[in-house]
Short mmCIF file of C-alpha atoms in Angstrom, two decimals:
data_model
loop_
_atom_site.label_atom_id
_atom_site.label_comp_id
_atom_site.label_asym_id
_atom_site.label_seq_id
_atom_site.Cartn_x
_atom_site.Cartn_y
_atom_site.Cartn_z
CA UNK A 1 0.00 0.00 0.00
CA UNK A 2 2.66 2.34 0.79
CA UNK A 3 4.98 1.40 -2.54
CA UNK A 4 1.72 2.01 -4.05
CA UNK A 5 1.23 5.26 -2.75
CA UNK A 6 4.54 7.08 -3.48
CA UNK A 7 4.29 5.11 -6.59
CA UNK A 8 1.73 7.21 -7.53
CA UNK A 9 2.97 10.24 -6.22
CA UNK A 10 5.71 10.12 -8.43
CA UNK A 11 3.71 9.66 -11.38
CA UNK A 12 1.55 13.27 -10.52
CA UNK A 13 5.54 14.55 -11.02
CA UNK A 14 5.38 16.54 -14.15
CA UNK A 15 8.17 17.53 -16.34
CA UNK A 16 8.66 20.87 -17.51
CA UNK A 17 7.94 21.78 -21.09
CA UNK A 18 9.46 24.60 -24.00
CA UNK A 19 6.59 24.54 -26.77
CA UNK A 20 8.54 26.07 -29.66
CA UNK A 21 5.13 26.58 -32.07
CA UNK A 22 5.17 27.85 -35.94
CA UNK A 23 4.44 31.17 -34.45
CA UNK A 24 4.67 31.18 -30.70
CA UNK A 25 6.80 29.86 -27.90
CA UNK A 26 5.21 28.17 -24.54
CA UNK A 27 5.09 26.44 -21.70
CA UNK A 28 3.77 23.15 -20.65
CA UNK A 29 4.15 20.02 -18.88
CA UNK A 30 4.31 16.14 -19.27
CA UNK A 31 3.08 13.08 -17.62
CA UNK A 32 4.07 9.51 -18.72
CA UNK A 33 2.70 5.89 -17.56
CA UNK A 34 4.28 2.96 -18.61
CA UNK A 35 1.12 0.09 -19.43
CA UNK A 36 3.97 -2.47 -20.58
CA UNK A 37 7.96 -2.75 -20.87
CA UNK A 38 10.18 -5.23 -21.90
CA UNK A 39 13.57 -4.89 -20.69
CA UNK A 40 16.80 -6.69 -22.31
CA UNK A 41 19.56 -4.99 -19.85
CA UNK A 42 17.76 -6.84 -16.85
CA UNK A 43 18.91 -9.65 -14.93
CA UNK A 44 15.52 -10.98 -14.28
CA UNK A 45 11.32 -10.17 -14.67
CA UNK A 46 11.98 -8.75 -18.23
CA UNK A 47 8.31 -7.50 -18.60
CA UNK A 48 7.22 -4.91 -16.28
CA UNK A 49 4.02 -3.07 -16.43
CA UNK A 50 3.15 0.76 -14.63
CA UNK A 51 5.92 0.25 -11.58
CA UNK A 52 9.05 0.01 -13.75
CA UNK A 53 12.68 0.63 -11.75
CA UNK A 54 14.78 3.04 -13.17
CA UNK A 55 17.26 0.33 -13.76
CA UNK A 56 14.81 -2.34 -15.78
CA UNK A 57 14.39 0.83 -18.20
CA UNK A 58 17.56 2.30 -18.44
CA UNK A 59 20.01 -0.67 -18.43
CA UNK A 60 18.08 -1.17 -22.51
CA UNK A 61 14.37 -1.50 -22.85
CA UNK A 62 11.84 -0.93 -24.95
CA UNK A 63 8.43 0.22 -23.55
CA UNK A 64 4.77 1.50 -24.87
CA UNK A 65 3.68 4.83 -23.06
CA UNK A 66 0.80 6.85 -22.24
CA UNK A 67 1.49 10.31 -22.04
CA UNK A 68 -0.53 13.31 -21.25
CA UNK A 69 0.09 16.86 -22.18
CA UNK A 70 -0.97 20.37 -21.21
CA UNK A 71 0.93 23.33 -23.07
CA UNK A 72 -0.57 26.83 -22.55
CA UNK A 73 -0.06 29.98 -23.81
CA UNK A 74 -0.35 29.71 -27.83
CA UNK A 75 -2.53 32.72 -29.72
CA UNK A 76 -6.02 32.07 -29.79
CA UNK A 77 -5.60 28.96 -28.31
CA UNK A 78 -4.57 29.78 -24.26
CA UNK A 79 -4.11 25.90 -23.40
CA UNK A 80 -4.98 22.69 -24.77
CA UNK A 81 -4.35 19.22 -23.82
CA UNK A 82 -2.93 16.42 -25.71
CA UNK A 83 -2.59 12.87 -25.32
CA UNK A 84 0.37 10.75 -27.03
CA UNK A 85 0.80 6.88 -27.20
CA UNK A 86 3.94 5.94 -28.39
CA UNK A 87 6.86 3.03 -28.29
CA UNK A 88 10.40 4.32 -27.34
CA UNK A 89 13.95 2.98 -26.86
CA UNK A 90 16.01 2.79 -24.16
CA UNK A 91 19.97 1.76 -24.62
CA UNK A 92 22.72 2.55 -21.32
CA UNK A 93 25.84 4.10 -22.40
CA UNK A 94 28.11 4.26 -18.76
CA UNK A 95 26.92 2.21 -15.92
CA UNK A 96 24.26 0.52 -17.28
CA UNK A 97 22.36 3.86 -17.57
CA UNK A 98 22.41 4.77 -14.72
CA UNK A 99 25.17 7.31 -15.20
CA UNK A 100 24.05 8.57 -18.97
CA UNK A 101 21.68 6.26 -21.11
CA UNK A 102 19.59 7.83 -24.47
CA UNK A 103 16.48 6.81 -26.23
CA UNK A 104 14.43 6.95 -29.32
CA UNK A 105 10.95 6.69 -30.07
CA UNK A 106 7.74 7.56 -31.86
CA UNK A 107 4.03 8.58 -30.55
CA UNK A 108 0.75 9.11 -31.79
CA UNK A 109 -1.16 11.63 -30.87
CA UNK A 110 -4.24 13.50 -30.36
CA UNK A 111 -5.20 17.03 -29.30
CA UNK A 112 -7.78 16.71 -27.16
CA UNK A 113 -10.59 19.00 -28.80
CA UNK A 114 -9.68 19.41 -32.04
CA UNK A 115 -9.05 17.14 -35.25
CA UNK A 116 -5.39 17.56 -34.98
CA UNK A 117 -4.08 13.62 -35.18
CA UNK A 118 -0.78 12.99 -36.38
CA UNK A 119 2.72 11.39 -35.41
CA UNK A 120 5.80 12.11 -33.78
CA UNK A 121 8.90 11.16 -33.25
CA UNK A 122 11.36 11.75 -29.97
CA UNK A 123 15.14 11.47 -28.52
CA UNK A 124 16.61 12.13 -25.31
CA UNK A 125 19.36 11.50 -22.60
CA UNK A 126 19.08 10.71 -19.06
CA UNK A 127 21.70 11.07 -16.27
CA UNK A 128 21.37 10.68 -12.18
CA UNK A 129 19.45 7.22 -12.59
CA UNK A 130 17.86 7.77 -15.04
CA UNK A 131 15.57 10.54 -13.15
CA UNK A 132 16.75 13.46 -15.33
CA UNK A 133 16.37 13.76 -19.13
CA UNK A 134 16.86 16.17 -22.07
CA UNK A 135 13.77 15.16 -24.16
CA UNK A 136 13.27 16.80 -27.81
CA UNK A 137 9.75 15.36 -29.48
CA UNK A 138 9.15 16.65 -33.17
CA UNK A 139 5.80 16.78 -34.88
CA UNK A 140 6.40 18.94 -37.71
CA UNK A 141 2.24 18.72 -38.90
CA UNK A 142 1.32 20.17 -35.45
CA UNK A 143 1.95 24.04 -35.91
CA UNK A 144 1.27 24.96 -32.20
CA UNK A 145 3.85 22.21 -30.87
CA UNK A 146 6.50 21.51 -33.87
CA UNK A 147 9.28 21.28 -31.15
CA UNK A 148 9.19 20.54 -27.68
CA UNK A 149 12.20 20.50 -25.33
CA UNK A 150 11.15 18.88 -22.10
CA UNK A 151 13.00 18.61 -18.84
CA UNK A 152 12.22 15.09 -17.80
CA UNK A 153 11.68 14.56 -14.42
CA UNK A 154 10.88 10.59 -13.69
CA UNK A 155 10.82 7.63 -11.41
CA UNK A 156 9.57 4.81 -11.82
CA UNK B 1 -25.15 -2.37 -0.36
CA UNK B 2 -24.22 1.14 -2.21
CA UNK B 3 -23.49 2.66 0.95
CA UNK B 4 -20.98 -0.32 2.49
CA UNK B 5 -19.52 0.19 -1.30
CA UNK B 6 -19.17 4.15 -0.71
CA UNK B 7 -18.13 3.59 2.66
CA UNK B 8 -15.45 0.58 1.87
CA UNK B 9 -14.04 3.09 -1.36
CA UNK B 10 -13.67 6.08 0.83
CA UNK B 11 -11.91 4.15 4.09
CA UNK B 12 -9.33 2.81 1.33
CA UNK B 13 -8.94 6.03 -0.43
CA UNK B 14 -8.39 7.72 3.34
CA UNK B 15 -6.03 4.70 4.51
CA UNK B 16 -3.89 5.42 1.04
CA UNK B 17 -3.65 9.43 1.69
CA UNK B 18 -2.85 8.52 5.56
CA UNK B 19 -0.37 6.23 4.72
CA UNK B 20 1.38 8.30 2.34
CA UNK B 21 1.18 11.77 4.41
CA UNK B 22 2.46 9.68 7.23
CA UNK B 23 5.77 8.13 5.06
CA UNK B 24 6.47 11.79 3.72
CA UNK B 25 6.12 12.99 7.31
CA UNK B 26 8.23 10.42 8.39
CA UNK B 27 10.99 10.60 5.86
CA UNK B 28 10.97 14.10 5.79
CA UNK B 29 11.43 14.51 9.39
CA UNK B 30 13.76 11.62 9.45
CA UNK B 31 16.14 12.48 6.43
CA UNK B 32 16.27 15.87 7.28
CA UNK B 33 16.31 18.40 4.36
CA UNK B 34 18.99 20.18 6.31
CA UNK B 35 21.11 16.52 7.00
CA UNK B 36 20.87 16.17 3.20
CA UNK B 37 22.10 19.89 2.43
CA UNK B 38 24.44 19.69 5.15
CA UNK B 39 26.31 16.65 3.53
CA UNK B 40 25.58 17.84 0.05
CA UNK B 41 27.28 21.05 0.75
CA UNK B 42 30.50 19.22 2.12
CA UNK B 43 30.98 16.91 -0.78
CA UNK B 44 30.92 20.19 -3.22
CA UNK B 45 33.37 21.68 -1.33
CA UNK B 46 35.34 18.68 0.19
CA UNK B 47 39.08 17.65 -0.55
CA UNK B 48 39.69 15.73 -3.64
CA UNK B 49 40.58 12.08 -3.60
CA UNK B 50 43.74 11.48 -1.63
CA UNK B 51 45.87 8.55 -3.37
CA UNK B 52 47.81 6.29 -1.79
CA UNK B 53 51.42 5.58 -1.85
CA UNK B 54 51.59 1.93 -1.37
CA UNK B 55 49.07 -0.22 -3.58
CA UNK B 56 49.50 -4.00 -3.74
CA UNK B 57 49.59 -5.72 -6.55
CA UNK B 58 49.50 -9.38 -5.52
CA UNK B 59 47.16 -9.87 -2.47
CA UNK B 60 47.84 -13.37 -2.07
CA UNK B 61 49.51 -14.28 1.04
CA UNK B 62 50.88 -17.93 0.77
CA UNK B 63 52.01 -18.04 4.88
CA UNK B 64 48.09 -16.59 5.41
CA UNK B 65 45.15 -19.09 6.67
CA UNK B 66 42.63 -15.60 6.85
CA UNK B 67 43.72 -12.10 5.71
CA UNK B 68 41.79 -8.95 5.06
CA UNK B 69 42.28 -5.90 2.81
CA UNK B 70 40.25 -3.37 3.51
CA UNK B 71 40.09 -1.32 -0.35
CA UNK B 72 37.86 1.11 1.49
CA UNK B 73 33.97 1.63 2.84
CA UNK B 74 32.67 -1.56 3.12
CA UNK B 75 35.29 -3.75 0.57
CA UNK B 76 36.83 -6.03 2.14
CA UNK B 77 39.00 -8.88 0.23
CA UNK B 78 39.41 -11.58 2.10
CA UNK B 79 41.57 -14.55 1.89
CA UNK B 80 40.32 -17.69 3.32
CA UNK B 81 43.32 -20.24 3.05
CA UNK B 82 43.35 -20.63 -0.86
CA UNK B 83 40.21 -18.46 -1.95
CA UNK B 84 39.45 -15.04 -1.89
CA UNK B 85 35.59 -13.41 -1.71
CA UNK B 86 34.66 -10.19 -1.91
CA UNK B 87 32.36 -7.59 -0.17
CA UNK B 88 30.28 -4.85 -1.64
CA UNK B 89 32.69 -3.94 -4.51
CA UNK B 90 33.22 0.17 -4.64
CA UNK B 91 35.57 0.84 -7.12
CA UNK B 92 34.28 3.66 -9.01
CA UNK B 93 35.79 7.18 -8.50
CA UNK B 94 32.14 8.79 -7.32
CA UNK B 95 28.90 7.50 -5.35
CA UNK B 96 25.83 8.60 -6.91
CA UNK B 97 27.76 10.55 -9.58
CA UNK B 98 28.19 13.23 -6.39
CA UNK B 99 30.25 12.25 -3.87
CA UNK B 100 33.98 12.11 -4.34
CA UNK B 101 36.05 9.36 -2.83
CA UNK B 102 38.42 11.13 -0.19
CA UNK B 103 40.35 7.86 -1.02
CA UNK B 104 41.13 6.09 -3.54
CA UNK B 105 40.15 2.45 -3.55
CA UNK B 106 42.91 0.01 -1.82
CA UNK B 107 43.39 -2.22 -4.93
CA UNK B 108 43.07 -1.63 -8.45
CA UNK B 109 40.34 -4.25 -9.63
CA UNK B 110 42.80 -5.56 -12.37
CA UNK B 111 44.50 -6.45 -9.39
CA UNK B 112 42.22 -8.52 -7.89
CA UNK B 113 42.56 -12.66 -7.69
CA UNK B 114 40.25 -15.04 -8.94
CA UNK B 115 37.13 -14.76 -6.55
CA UNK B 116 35.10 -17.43 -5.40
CA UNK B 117 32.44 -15.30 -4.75
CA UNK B 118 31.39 -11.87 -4.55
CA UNK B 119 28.92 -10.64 -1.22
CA UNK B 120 26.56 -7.79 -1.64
CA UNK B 121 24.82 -7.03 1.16
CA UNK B 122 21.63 -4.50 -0.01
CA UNK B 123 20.79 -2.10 -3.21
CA UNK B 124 22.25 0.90 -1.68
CA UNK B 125 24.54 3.16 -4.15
CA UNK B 126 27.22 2.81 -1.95
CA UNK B 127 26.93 -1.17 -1.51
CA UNK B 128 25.70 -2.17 -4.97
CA UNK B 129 27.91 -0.46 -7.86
CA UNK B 130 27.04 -1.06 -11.09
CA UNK B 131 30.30 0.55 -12.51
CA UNK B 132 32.45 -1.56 -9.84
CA UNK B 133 30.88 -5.33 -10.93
CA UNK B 134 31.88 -4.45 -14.61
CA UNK B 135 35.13 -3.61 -13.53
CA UNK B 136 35.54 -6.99 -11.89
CA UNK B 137 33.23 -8.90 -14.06
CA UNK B 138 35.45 -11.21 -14.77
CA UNK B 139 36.63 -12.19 -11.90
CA UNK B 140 33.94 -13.75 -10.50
CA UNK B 141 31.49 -16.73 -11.58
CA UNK B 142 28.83 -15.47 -8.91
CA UNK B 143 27.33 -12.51 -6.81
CA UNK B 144 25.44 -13.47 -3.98
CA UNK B 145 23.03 -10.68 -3.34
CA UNK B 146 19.74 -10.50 -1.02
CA UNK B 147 16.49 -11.59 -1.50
CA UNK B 148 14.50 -9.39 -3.84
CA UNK B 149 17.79 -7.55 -4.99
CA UNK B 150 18.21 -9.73 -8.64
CA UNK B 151 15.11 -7.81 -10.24
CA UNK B 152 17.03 -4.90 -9.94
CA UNK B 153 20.25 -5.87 -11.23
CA UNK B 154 21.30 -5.46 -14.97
CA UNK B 155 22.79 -8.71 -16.73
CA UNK B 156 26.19 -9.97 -16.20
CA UNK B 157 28.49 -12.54 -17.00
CA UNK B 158 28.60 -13.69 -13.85
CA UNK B 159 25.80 -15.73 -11.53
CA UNK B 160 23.55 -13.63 -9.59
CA UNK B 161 22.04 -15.98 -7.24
CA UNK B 162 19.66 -14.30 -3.89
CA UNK B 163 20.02 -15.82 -0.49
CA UNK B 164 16.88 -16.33 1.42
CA UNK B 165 17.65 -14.95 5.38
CA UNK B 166 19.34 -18.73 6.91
CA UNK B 167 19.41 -20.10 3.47
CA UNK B 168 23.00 -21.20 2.07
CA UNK B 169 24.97 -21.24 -0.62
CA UNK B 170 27.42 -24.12 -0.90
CA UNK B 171 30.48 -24.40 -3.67
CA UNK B 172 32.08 -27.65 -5.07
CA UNK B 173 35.20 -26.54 -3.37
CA UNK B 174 33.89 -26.58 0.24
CA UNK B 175 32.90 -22.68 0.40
CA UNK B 176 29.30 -21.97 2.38
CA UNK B 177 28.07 -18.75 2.49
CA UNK B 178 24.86 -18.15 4.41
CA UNK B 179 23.14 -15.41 4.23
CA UNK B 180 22.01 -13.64 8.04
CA UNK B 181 19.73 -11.16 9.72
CA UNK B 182 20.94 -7.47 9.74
CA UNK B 183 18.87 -4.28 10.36
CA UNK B 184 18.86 -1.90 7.72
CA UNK B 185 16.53 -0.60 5.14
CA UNK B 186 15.46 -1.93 1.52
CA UNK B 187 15.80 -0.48 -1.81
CA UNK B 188 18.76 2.15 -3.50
CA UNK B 189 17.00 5.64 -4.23
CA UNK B 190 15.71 6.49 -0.48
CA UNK B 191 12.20 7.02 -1.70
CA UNK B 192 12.23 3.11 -3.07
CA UNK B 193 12.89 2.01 0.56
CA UNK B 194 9.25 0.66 0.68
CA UNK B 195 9.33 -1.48 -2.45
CA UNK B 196 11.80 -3.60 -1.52
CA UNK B 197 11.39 -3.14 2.60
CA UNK B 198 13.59 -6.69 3.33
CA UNK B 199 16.01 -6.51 0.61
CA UNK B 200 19.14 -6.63 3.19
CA UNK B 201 21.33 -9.27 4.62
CA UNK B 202 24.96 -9.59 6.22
CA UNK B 203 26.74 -13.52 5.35
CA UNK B 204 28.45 -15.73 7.28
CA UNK B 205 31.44 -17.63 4.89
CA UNK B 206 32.52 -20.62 5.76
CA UNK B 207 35.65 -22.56 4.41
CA UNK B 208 37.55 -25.34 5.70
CA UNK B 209 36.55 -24.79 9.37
CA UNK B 210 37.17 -20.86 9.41
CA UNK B 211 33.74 -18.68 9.53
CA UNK B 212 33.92 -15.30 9.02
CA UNK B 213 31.12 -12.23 9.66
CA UNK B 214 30.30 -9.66 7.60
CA UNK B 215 27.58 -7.40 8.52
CA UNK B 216 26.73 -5.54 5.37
CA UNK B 217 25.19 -2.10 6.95
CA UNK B 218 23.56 -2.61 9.78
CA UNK B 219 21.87 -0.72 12.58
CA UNK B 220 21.72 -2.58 16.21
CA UNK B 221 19.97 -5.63 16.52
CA UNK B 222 20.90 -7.76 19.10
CA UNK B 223 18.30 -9.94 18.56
CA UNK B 224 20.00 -10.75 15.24
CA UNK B 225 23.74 -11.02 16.30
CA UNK B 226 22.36 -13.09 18.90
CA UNK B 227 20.77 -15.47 16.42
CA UNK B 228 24.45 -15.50 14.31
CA UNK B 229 25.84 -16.59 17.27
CA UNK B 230 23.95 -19.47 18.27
CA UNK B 231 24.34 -20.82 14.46
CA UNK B 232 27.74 -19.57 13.89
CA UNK B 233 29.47 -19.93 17.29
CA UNK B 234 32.93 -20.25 15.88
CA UNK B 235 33.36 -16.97 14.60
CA UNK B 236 36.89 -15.81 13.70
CA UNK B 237 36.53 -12.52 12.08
CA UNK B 238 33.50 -9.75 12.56
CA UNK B 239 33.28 -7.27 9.69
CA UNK B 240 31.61 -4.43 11.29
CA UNK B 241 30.13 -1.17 9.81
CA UNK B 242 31.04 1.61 12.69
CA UNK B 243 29.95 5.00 10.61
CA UNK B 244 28.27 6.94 9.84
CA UNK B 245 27.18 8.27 13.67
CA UNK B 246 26.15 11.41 13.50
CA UNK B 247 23.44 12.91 13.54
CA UNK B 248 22.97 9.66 15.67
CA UNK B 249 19.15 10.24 16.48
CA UNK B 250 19.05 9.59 12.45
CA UNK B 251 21.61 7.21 12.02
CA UNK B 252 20.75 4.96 14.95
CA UNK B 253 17.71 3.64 12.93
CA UNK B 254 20.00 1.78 10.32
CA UNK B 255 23.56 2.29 11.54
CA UNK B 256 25.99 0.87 14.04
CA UNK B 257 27.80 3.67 15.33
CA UNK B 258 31.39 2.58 16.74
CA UNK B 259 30.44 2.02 20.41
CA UNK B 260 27.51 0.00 19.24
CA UNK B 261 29.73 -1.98 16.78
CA UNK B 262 31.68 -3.02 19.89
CA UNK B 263 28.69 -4.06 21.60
CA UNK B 264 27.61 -6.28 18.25
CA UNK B 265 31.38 -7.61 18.20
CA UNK B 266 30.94 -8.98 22.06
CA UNK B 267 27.39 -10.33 20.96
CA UNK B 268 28.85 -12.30 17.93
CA UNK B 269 31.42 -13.71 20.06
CA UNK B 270 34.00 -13.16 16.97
CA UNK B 271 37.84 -13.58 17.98
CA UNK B 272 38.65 -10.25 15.65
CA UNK B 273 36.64 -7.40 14.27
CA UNK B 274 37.57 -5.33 11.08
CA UNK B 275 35.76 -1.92 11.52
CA UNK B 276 34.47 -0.97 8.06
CA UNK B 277 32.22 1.67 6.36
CA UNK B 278 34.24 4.67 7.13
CA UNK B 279 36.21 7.76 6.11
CA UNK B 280 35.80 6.70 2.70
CA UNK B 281 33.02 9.04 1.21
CA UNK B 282 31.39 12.09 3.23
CA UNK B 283 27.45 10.69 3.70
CA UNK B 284 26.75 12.18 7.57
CA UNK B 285 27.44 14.82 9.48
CA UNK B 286 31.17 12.64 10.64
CA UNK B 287 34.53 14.57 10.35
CA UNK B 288 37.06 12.02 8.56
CA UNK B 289 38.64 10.06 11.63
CA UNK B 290 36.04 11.15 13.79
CA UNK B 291 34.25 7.06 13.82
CA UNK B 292 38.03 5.63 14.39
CA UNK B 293 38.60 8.07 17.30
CA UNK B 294 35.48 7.45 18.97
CA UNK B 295 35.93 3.61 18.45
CA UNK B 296 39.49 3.76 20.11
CA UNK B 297 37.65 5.62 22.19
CA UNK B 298 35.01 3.20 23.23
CA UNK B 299 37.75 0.56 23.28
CA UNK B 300 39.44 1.93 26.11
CA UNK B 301 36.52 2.50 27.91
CA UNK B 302 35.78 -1.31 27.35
CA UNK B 303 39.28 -1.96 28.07
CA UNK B 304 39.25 -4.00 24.93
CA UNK B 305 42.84 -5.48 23.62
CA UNK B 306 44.33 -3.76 21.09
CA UNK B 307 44.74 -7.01 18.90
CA UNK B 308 41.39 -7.47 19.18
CA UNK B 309 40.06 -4.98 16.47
CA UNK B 310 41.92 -5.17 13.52
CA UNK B 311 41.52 -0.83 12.48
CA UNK B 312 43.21 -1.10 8.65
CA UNK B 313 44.40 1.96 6.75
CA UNK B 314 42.52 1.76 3.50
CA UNK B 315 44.65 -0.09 1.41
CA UNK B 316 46.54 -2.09 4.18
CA UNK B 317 46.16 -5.61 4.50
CA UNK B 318 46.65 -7.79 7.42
CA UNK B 319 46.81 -11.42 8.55
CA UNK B 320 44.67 -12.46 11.01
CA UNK B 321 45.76 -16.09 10.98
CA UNK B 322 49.14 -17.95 9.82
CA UNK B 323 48.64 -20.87 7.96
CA UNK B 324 50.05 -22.82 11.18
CA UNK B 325 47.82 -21.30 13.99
CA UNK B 326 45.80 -23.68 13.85
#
């Protein structure tokens, strides 16, 4: 019950977002759940699903995410949300990841709202566990959010 | 019944919030945000890694029935007649990609003998190094690790095999490791403590008649050294964790401090103990030689033989029994 708990805690976490638009810069931030993750850099329980350590993911896995999105500020349009489902990378580079690992990955998303559907694609590096990341997603159709750099802030 | 339903939702929803306010009470009042600045602050601005004069190269010591080399915090090689094991490899340059060594380690790992087996006693960052079992990766066929502690480890070449508290793990060549009761606390982050709230055990090797303690980190238990004891009554060597101590009211919880070391030494009933886990990396509020002072301190006071406790230099190594003692 009380794993469970700050589990979830650390999910409310959000990462900080820059929205770089065709005609505006923003804010925002970023959630992420993990339904199901395969890891190939663990010694043991490959598949984890929701409560994933920070070593299972960053020692090389390969995972399917749910992601929600709030980005404000954009003319005519003060805030919208945005959900993204997507399949990403994980490979360790020092320590098994845990001192600098990267990833790749593509989403699919939809603004919540609106018609605008469409696909993106994402690449990052993580230091300190895993719990910090440089995040850049691209989704050159969607004119409010063509670029965003994200701080990403995660456990678990 | 809609209301038992309503009722039966809500008491879970308020036992989840309760439980959680409660562990971020707890752990806030009990890490102490100024603790954790406090030794922050000190490892920015602390001396840089002091190197040592006087490395060995060849550990093995043919005259030696059981010899220790303390490399520094709690890695200890030990040779037990013809085999060596190892505890809690450290061997990288940083814990937690923050703290600086203030030494370096006592042995380089290319260094290091064949090992029959390498100890790890809990997840912590400064017991369980990822870096450090790739640099001796090939040195070892297996790892014994806790109970719960192998879903959290990356692949290697080597074995990983958990040890059930009591349960034992036995070698062709004689060599019985059992794992034993320690008090400590699960997981590596801190805020993972809960996940894995028994993943922690000190071992008791065995090989050709000579046992040997080694405590991992623990906080006081007599309860458990007691229990060693009365299964391992033989003891000739007590690896023992004496820092960090201060802020004791903290510490206490999970840590020997060096008086209460002592005390765990006389309830083990070893012959020798090998103070450990100490002036190695700033992670309390401890000046460097402040745990050794207090221990020779406490020794006095105990009017405890010199010979008895076995304080290395990191680095130095030491035989505790010649191959004809006994």
């Amino acid at each position: 019950m009380l794993a469970a708990g700050i589990w979830a805690l650390t999910q409310l976490i959000p990462s900080p977002l820059l929205v770089l638009g065709e005609h505006h810069v923003g804010g925002g931030m970023r959630w992420q759940l993990t339904p199901l993750l395969y890891s190939f850099g663990i010694a043991e329980r490959p598949l984890r699903s929701f409560f994933v350590s920070p070593i299972a993911r960053h020692s090389g896995s390969i995972e399917l995410h749910g992601s929600p999105e709030w980005a404000c500020c954009a003319p005519n349009d003060a805030s919208s949300w945005l959900v993204r489902a997507g399949l990403r990378m994980y490979l360790p580079l020092i320590e098994h990841g845990e001192v600098l690992s990267w990833s790749v990955g593509g989403s699919y998303y939809h603004a919540l709202g609106s018609s605008d559907d469409g696909f993106a694609a994402d690449l990052a590096m993580y230091t300190l566990f895993g719990g910090v990341g440089f995040h850049i997603t691209a989704s050159p159709w969607l004119t409010r959010r063509v670029l965003i750099l994200s701080l990403n802030i995660r456990h678990f | 019944m809609p209301y038992a339903h309503a009722h039966s939702s809500r008491h879970w929803l308020v036992t989840l919030v309760t439980h959680v306010a409660f562990a971020l009470v707890l752990s806030a009042s009990a890490s102490g945000c100024g603790f954790i600045a406090r030794v922050t602050w000190r490892n920015l601005t602390g001396p840089s890694e002091r190197k040592l004069a006087h490395k060995l190269t060849d550990p093995k010591r043919p005259e030696a029935r059981l010899a220790a080399l303390w490399v520094g915090h709690a890695t200890v090689l030990l040779q037990l007649d013809d085999l060596f094991v190892l505890t809690d490899p450290l061997f990288t340059r940083t814990l937690g990609q923050v703290s600086e060594r203030l030494v370096e380690p006592g042995i380089e790992p290319e260094h290091l003998p064949k090992l029959a087996a390498v100890l790890i006693s809990h997840m912590h960052l400064d017991h369980l190094s990822l870096g450090s079992l790739d640099m001796i990766e090939s040195r070892t066929s297996i790892a014994l690790v806790p109970e719960g502690v192998r879903s959290s480890m990356p692949r290697y070449a080597f074995e990983i095999r958990e040890l059930e508290r009591w349960r034992s793990y036995t070698a062709s060549n004689g060599l019985r490791i059992t794992a034993v009761p320690v008090q400590h606390v699960g997981g590596r982050y801190g805020i993972d403590a809960a996940f894995e709230p028994r993943a922690f055990t000190g071992y008791v090797i065995e090989y050709h008649g000579l046992q040997v303690y080694f405590g991992g980190d623990t906080a006081y238990d007599p309860r458990a050294f007691a229990a060693t004891r009365r299964r391992f009554s033989n003891l000739e060597l007590a690896l023992l964790p004496i820092c960090p101590n201060e802020p004791r009211d903290y510490m206490q919880h999970t840590h020997l401090g060096p008086a209460q070391a002592l005390a765990a030494f006389e309830l083990l009933g070893a012959r020798t103990m090998l103070p450990i886990h100490f002036d190695t990396f700033i992670n309390s509020d401890d000046a460097p030689g402040s745990c050794a002072n207090e221990l020779r301190r406490q020794m006095q006071l105990r009017k405890l033989e010199r010979e008895r406790v076995a304080l290395l230099r990191i680095g130095e190594q030491r035989v505790l029994m010649h191959a004809a003692a006994r």
